Coordinates of C-alpha atoms in Angstrom, one line a residue:
M1 CA 0.0 0.0 0.0
N2 CA 1.5 3.4 -1.0
K3 CA 1.8 6.3 1.4
S4 CA -0.8 8.5 -0.2
H5 CA -3.4 5.7 -0.1
D6 CA -2.5 4.9 3.5
M7 CA -3.0 8.6 4.4
Q8 CA -6.4 8.6 2.7
Q9 CA -7.5 5.5 4.7
T10 CA -6.4 7.3 7.9
K11 CA -8.4 10.4 7.0
Y12 CA -11.6 8.4 6.4
G13 CA -11.4 7.0 9.9
R14 CA -10.7 10.3 11.6
K15 CA -13.6 12.3 13.1
I16 CA -13.6 16.1 13.5
L17 CA -16.0 17.8 15.9
L18 CA -17.2 21.3 14.9
F19 CA -19.0 23.6 17.3
P20 CA -20.6 26.6 15.5
L21 CA -21.9 29.7 17.2
P22 CA -25.7 29.8 16.5
L23 CA -25.8 33.0 14.5
Q24 CA -26.2 33.2 10.8
G25 CA -22.9 34.9 10.1
H26 CA -21.1 32.3 12.1
I27 CA -23.0 29.2 11.0
N28 CA -22.3 29.8 7.3
P29 CA -18.4 29.7 7.5
M30 CA -18.4 26.8 9.9
I31 CA -20.6 24.6 7.7
Q32 CA -18.5 25.6 4.7
L33 CA -15.4 24.6 6.6
A34 CA -17.1 21.3 7.5
N35 CA -17.7 20.7 3.8
I36 CA -14.1 21.4 3.0
L37 CA -12.8 18.9 5.5
H38 CA -15.4 16.3 4.5
S39 CA -14.3 16.6 0.9
K40 CA -10.8 15.8 2.1
G41 CA -11.9 12.6 3.7
F42 CA -12.7 13.4 7.3
S43 CA -15.9 12.4 9.1
I44 CA -17.7 15.4 10.4
V45 CA -19.7 15.7 13.7
I46 CA -21.6 19.0 14.3
I47 CA -22.4 19.9 17.8
H48 CA -25.1 22.6 17.9
T49 CA -27.4 24.3 20.3
S50 CA -31.2 24.2 20.5
F51 CA -31.3 27.9 19.7
N52 CA -31.2 28.5 15.9
S53 CA -30.9 24.7 15.5
L54 CA -29.7 23.4 12.1
D55 CA -31.8 21.2 10.0
S56 CA -29.7 18.0 9.9
S57 CA -31.7 16.7 6.9
N58 CA -29.9 19.3 4.7
Y59 CA -26.5 17.7 5.6
R60 CA -26.9 14.0 5.5
H61 CA -23.2 13.5 5.2
F62 CA -22.6 14.9 8.7
T63 CA -23.5 13.5 12.1
F64 CA -25.4 16.0 14.4
H65 CA -25.5 16.2 18.2
S66 CA -27.9 18.8 19.7
I67 CA -27.1 20.2 23.2
P68 CA -29.6 22.1 25.4
D69 CA -29.0 25.8 26.0
R70 CA -31.8 26.4 28.5
L71 CA -32.6 29.8 27.0
S72 CA -35.9 31.3 28.1
E73 CA -38.2 32.8 25.4
D74 CA -37.2 36.3 26.4
E75 CA -33.5 35.5 26.3
A76 CA -33.8 33.8 22.9
S77 CA -35.6 36.8 21.4
T78 CA -33.3 39.5 22.8
E79 CA -31.8 42.0 20.3
D80 CA -28.8 42.4 22.7
V81 CA -26.3 40.1 21.0
I82 CA -23.6 40.5 23.6
A83 CA -26.1 39.6 26.4
L84 CA -27.1 36.5 24.4
L85 CA -23.6 35.3 23.8
S86 CA -22.7 35.9 27.5
I87 CA -25.6 33.8 28.6
L88 CA -24.9 31.0 26.1
N89 CA -21.3 30.8 27.2
V90 CA -22.5 30.0 30.7
R91 CA -25.5 27.8 30.0
C92 CA -23.8 25.5 27.5
V93 CA -20.8 24.5 29.6
E94 CA -22.3 21.4 31.2
A95 CA -24.2 20.4 28.1
L96 CA -20.9 20.4 26.0
R97 CA -19.1 18.5 28.7
N98 CA -21.8 15.8 28.7
C99 CA -21.7 15.6 24.9
L100 CA -17.9 15.3 24.7
A101 CA -17.9 12.6 27.4
K102 CA -19.9 10.4 25.0
L103 CA -18.0 11.4 21.9
V104 CA -14.5 11.0 23.4
L105 CA -15.1 7.2 23.7
D106 CA -14.5 7.1 19.9
E107 CA -10.8 6.3 19.5
C108 CA -10.8 7.9 16.0
L109 CA -11.6 11.3 17.4
G110 CA -9.2 13.9 15.9
C111 CA -10.0 17.4 17.3
L112 CA -12.6 20.0 18.1
I113 CA -12.9 23.0 15.9
T114 CA -14.9 25.7 17.8
D115 CA -16.0 29.2 17.0
V116 CA -13.7 31.4 19.1
M117 CA -16.7 33.2 20.6
W118 CA -17.4 30.0 22.5
Y119 CA -14.7 31.0 25.0
F120 CA -15.4 28.2 27.4
A121 CA -15.1 25.3 24.8
R122 CA -11.4 24.9 24.8
G123 CA -11.3 24.5 28.6
V124 CA -14.0 21.8 28.5
A125 CA -12.3 19.9 25.6
E126 CA -9.0 20.1 27.5
Q127 CA -10.6 18.0 30.3
F128 CA -11.0 15.2 27.8
K129 CA -7.5 15.8 26.3
I130 CA -9.2 16.8 23.0
P131 CA -7.0 19.2 20.9
T132 CA -8.9 22.3 20.1
I133 CA -8.5 24.6 17.0
G134 CA -10.4 27.9 16.9
L135 CA -12.3 29.3 13.9
R136 CA -12.5 33.1 13.6
T137 CA -15.4 34.0 11.3
T138 CA -14.4 37.6 10.9
N139 CA -11.3 38.9 9.2
V140 CA -7.9 39.7 10.7
C141 CA -8.3 43.5 10.5
S142 CA -11.4 43.6 12.7
F143 CA -10.0 40.9 15.1
L144 CA -7.0 43.2 15.7
G145 CA -9.5 46.0 16.5
F146 CA -11.2 43.9 19.1
A147 CA -7.8 42.7 20.5
A148 CA -6.8 46.3 21.0
F149 CA -9.8 47.1 23.2
P150 CA -7.9 47.3 26.5
L151 CA -5.4 49.7 24.9
L152 CA -8.1 51.8 23.2
R153 CA -10.1 52.0 26.5
D154 CA -7.0 53.1 28.4
L155 CA -6.3 55.8 25.8
G156 CA -9.9 57.1 26.0
Y157 CA -11.0 56.2 22.5
L158 CA -14.0 54.2 23.6
S159 CA -15.5 57.2 25.4
I160 CA -15.0 59.8 22.6
H161 CA -18.3 61.1 21.4
G162 CA -17.7 64.4 19.6
R163 CA -14.6 63.5 17.4
L164 CA -15.8 60.4 15.6
D165 CA -13.8 61.2 12.4
E166 CA -10.5 61.5 14.4
A167 CA -7.9 58.9 13.3
V168 CA -7.0 56.1 15.6
Q169 CA -3.2 56.4 15.4
E170 CA -2.7 52.9 16.9
L171 CA -4.9 51.2 14.3
P172 CA -4.6 52.9 10.9
P173 CA -6.7 53.4 8.7
L174 CA -9.5 53.3 11.3
R175 CA -11.3 56.3 12.7
V176 CA -12.9 56.5 16.1
K177 CA -16.3 55.7 14.6
D178 CA -14.8 52.5 13.1
I179 CA -13.8 50.9 16.4
P180 CA -15.6 47.6 16.3
T181 CA -17.8 48.1 19.3
I182 CA -21.3 46.5 19.7
Q183 CA -24.3 48.1 21.4
T184 CA -25.3 46.4 24.6
K185 CA -27.1 47.4 27.8
D186 CA -24.0 46.8 29.8
P187 CA -20.7 47.8 28.1
D188 CA -18.7 45.9 30.8
T189 CA -20.3 42.7 29.5
L190 CA -18.9 43.4 26.1
Y191 CA -15.4 44.2 27.5
N192 CA -15.5 41.0 29.7
L193 CA -16.6 38.9 26.7
I194 CA -13.8 40.2 24.5
D195 CA -11.2 39.7 27.2
K196 CA -12.2 36.1 27.7
V197 CA -12.3 35.4 23.9
M198 CA -8.8 37.0 23.4
N199 CA -7.3 35.1 26.3
Q200 CA -8.6 31.8 25.2
T201 CA -7.6 32.4 21.6
K202 CA -3.9 32.4 22.6
E203 CA -4.4 28.9 24.0
F204 CA -5.8 27.2 20.9
S205 CA -3.6 24.7 19.1
G206 CA -4.2 26.8 16.0
L207 CA -6.5 29.4 14.5
I208 CA -8.4 29.0 11.2
W209 CA -9.4 32.1 9.2
N210 CA -12.0 32.6 6.4
S211 CA -9.5 35.0 4.8
C212 CA -6.2 34.8 2.9
E213 CA -2.8 36.4 3.1
E214 CA -3.1 38.1 -0.2
L215 CA -6.0 40.2 1.1
E216 CA -4.7 41.0 4.6
Q217 CA -0.9 40.6 4.4
H218 CA 0.0 43.4 6.7
S219 CA -2.6 42.5 9.3
F220 CA -1.4 38.8 9.3
Q221 CA 2.1 40.0 10.0
K222 CA 0.9 41.9 13.0
L223 CA -1.3 39.1 14.2
K224 CA 1.5 36.6 14.2
K225 CA 3.5 38.9 16.5
D226 CA 0.6 39.3 19.0
F227 CA -0.8 35.8 18.8
P228 CA 2.2 33.3 18.5
I229 CA 0.1 30.3 17.6
Q230 CA -0.2 28.4 14.3
M231 CA -2.4 30.3 11.8
Y232 CA -4.4 28.7 8.9
P233 CA -5.8 31.4 6.6
I234 CA -7.5 29.1 4.2
G235 CA -10.3 31.4 2.9
P236 CA -12.4 32.2 1.1
F237 CA -14.0 29.0 2.2
H238 CA -16.6 28.9 -0.5
K239 CA -13.9 28.9 -3.2
H240 CA -12.7 25.5 -2.0
F241 CA -16.1 23.9 -1.8
Q242 CA -19.5 25.2 -2.7
A243 CA -21.5 24.6 0.5
L244 CA -25.2 23.8 0.6
S245 CA -27.4 26.5 1.9
T246 CA -27.0 27.2 5.6
S247 CA -29.6 29.9 5.7
L248 CA -31.8 30.1 8.8
L249 CA -34.4 31.9 6.6
P250 CA -36.2 30.5 3.5
Q251 CA -34.5 31.8 0.4
D252 CA -36.8 33.3 -2.4
Q253 CA -35.5 31.9 -5.7
T254 CA -38.0 33.9 -7.7
C255 CA -35.5 36.8 -7.6
I256 CA -33.2 34.9 -9.9
S257 CA -35.7 34.7 -12.7
W258 CA -36.4 38.4 -12.2
L259 CA -32.6 39.1 -12.5
D260 CA -32.6 37.0 -15.8
T261 CA -34.7 39.8 -17.4
K262 CA -32.3 42.6 -16.6
P263 CA -29.2 43.8 -18.6
P264 CA -25.7 43.0 -17.4
N265 CA -24.3 45.1 -14.6
S266 CA -27.5 47.1 -14.3
V267 CA -29.0 45.9 -10.9
L268 CA -28.1 47.1 -7.4
Y269 CA -28.4 44.3 -4.9
V270 CA -29.4 45.6 -1.4
S271 CA -29.1 43.5 1.7
F272 CA -28.2 44.4 5.3
G273 CA -27.7 40.9 6.7
S274 CA -29.5 38.8 9.3
I275 CA -29.2 40.9 12.4
A276 CA -28.9 44.6 11.5
A277 CA -32.0 46.8 12.3
I278 CA -32.9 50.3 11.0
T279 CA -35.5 52.9 11.9
K280 CA -38.6 53.5 9.9
A281 CA -37.2 56.9 8.9
E282 CA -34.0 55.4 7.6
F283 CA -36.1 52.8 5.8
H284 CA -38.0 55.5 4.0
E285 CA -34.8 57.4 3.0
I286 CA -33.4 54.2 1.6
A287 CA -36.6 53.5 -0.3
W288 CA -36.8 56.9 -1.9
G289 CA -33.1 56.9 -2.7
L290 CA -33.5 53.6 -4.6
A291 CA -36.6 54.9 -6.4
N292 CA -35.0 58.2 -7.4
S293 CA -31.9 56.6 -8.7
N294 CA -33.8 55.1 -11.7
H295 CA -31.8 51.9 -11.5
P296 CA -33.2 48.4 -11.1
F297 CA -32.7 47.0 -7.6
L298 CA -33.2 43.7 -5.8
W299 CA -33.9 44.6 -2.1
V300 CA -33.8 42.1 0.8
V301 CA -36.3 43.4 3.4
R302 CA -35.9 40.8 6.2
P303 CA -38.8 40.5 8.6
G304 CA -37.8 42.6 11.6
L305 CA -35.4 44.8 9.6
V306 CA -37.5 47.7 10.7
G307 CA -38.3 47.6 14.4
G308 CA -41.9 46.6 15.1
S309 CA -42.8 45.7 11.5
G310 CA -43.5 42.3 10.0
W311 CA -42.2 42.7 6.5
F312 CA -42.5 45.7 4.1
E313 CA -45.5 47.4 5.7
P314 CA -43.3 50.5 6.4
L315 CA -42.8 51.2 2.7
P316 CA -43.8 54.8 1.9
D317 CA -47.1 55.4 0.1
G318 CA -46.7 55.3 -3.7
F319 CA -43.3 53.6 -3.6
M320 CA -44.3 50.4 -5.3
E321 CA -46.4 52.2 -7.9
M322 CA -43.4 54.5 -8.7
V323 CA -40.8 51.7 -9.1
G324 CA -43.0 49.0 -10.7
E325 CA -41.0 46.2 -12.4
R326 CA -37.8 48.1 -11.7
G327 CA -37.7 46.9 -8.1
C328 CA -37.9 43.4 -6.7
I329 CA -38.3 43.0 -2.9
V330 CA -37.8 39.6 -1.2
K331 CA -37.6 38.5 2.5
W332 CA -34.3 36.6 1.9
A333 CA -32.2 35.9 -1.2
P334 CA -29.7 33.1 -2.2
Q335 CA -26.9 35.6 -1.9
Q336 CA -24.0 33.8 -3.5
E337 CA -26.2 33.0 -6.6
V338 CA -27.4 36.6 -6.7
L339 CA -23.9 38.1 -6.5
G340 CA -22.7 35.8 -9.2
H341 CA -25.5 36.8 -11.6
P342 CA -24.4 38.9 -14.6
A343 CA -27.2 41.4 -14.0
I344 CA -25.7 42.5 -10.7
G345 CA -23.7 45.8 -11.0
G346 CA -23.2 46.6 -7.3
F347 CA -24.0 45.5 -3.8
W348 CA -25.3 47.8 -1.1
T349 CA -24.2 46.0 2.1
H350 CA -23.9 46.1 5.8
N351 CA -20.4 44.7 5.3
G352 CA -20.6 41.6 7.4
W353 CA -17.5 39.7 6.6
N354 CA -19.3 36.9 4.7
S355 CA -21.1 39.4 2.5
T356 CA -17.9 41.5 1.9
L357 CA -15.9 38.4 1.0
E358 CA -18.6 37.0 -1.3
S359 CA -18.9 40.4 -3.1
I360 CA -15.1 40.5 -3.7
C361 CA -15.1 36.9 -4.9
E362 CA -17.8 37.7 -7.5
G363 CA -16.1 40.9 -8.6
V364 CA -19.0 43.2 -7.4
P365 CA -18.2 46.7 -6.1
M366 CA -20.0 47.8 -3.0
I367 CA -21.9 50.6 -1.3
C368 CA -21.0 50.3 2.4
M369 CA -23.4 51.0 5.2
P370 CA -22.0 49.2 8.3
N371 CA -24.2 48.7 11.4
F372 CA -22.1 47.4 14.2
G373 CA -19.0 45.4 15.3
D374 CA -16.6 44.2 12.6
Q375 CA -18.7 45.8 9.9
M376 CA -17.3 49.2 10.5
V377 CA -13.7 48.0 10.1
N378 CA -14.7 46.0 7.0
A379 CA -16.3 49.0 5.4
R380 CA -13.3 51.2 6.0
Y381 CA -11.0 48.6 4.4
V382 CA -13.4 48.2 1.4
S383 CA -13.4 51.9 0.7
D384 CA -10.0 53.3 1.9
V385 CA -7.6 50.3 1.6
W386 CA -8.9 48.0 -1.1
G387 CA -10.7 50.7 -3.0
V388 CA -13.6 48.6 -4.1
G389 CA -16.5 50.4 -2.6
I390 CA -18.2 53.7 -1.6
H391 CA -18.7 54.4 2.1
L392 CA -22.0 56.0 3.0
E393 CA -21.2 57.8 6.2
G394 CA -23.4 59.8 8.6
K395 CA -27.2 60.1 8.6
I396 CA -28.9 58.3 5.7
K397 CA -30.5 60.8 3.3
R398 CA -32.3 59.9 0.1
E399 CA -30.3 62.3 -2.0
D400 CA -27.0 60.8 -0.7
V401 CA -28.3 57.3 -1.5
K402 CA -29.3 58.4 -5.1
I403 CA -25.8 60.0 -5.6
A404 CA -24.0 57.0 -4.3
I405 CA -25.9 54.6 -6.6
K406 CA -25.2 56.8 -9.6
R407 CA -21.5 57.0 -8.7
L408 CA -21.3 53.3 -8.5
L409 CA -23.4 52.3 -11.6
E410 CA -23.0 55.3 -14.0
E411 CA -19.8 57.3 -13.4
E412 CA -16.1 56.8 -14.1
E413 CA -15.6 56.2 -10.4
G414 CA -17.8 53.1 -10.5
K415 CA -15.8 51.8 -13.5
D416 CA -12.6 52.2 -11.5
L417 CA -14.1 50.4 -8.5
K418 CA -15.1 47.6 -10.8
K419 CA -11.6 47.2 -12.2
R420 CA -10.1 47.1 -8.8
V421 CA -12.5 44.5 -7.4
L422 CA -12.0 42.3 -10.5
H423 CA -8.2 42.5 -9.9
L424 CA -8.8 41.5 -6.2
K425 CA -11.1 38.7 -7.3
E426 CA -8.3 37.3 -9.5
K427 CA -5.9 37.3 -6.5
L428 CA -8.4 35.5 -4.4
D429 CA -9.1 33.0 -7.1
L430 CA -5.4 32.1 -7.3
C431 CA -4.9 31.7 -3.6
S432 CA -7.3 28.8 -3.5
R433 CA -5.8 26.9 -6.4
E434 CA -3.0 24.4 -6.2
G435 CA 0.2 26.3 -5.1
G436 CA -1.8 29.2 -3.7
S437 CA -1.4 30.4 -0.1
S438 CA -4.9 29.2 1.1
Y439 CA -4.4 25.9 -0.7
C440 CA -1.0 25.3 1.0
Y441 CA -2.4 26.4 4.5
L442 CA -5.3 23.9 4.0
E443 CA -2.7 21.1 3.3
N444 CA -0.9 22.2 6.5
L445 CA -4.1 22.1 8.5
I446 CA -5.0 18.6 7.2
N447 CA -1.5 17.3 8.0
Y448 CA -1.7 18.8 11.5
I449 CA -5.1 17.1 12.2
L450 CA -3.7 13.8 11.0
S451 CA -0.7 14.2 13.4
L452 CA -2.9 14.5 16.4

């Protein structure tokens, strides 16, 4: 038996446990990673909470273990993400311990890959001598912003209110308003959560990134100095293996047939992700900005996007009559398929990392309207570093929206953005191919897991 065949046999007998955080933006990359590793011959076991539980029937090639999270109805429906994560990190300790106690009996168990926001998971796995690798679902730029919180707090940046455009000298090119903070009722809860996550991150056997060196070379260099553990930047994940849908919301496929009727590069895709919320006034400004631009648009209006509303009841009177067939509104869209459609000319996004990466990978320039957390950092890099988007800053006004859309889809500036994003797309395409950086780091990751 030759060596390569022997290694393949070894892989097929090796199980990897994966523990995703139960939020849409964290589930997507974890399941994509699971598909990548499965395609390399590993058996995959997904440990998931009752909250935002995954439908195992969509992934018959994986084994699923559900653990109780004991969330009350009020806790599960809270809009305070930091409070939710803090509660989950306390409630799930015993449940994960009980789950691992059963799974560790399997002598073919390789390792646990956990979302780093589960700051307790490594300690529990260590009790069973299970090696633990972290997955960071955001990019390195924003991670460094969170890691700098103690310094930024000591320097007074986190309490600045009147000088939001002031540069953060310690984290160029960020401004004060770009610091990746998240609104919560108790800021100390946020600081405590971040401290625990950062402390645990340094203890992992390795850290996997849905990013690549070509995109964040300078940031990776800084990261390796501050976090001296093995790094595996193997992204973009979906370039290795096209994952099945991991959407927690039903996707409306009718928008694809609508896009089929539109000319190339003519449609603006608008989606602000699975968590972001806007006011009714902002919703109206966005609506009239889209209408007044005279460009076709596909708009994802998620139930709950506007506080207190079910779906698109807050649309201003006369809006639908004005836009007619030029506008298509859906509750949720198959985003990768949409961004890859030839009719799409631009993406108005909240700049979650998954959305930002998917837009770059499809060569689609962006209009940036970040909402919270890492989104502000991503938007700043999209506009000021990579030069592939227009940053909408300040209060949302319909005239500014109209101007931004025209800049993106009509003017020379938009053509320059398109050229740059296509150039970036080519670089990311290469990194996932044989010999590319992400390809090589994936091989390193596989060899490391086999060595355990």
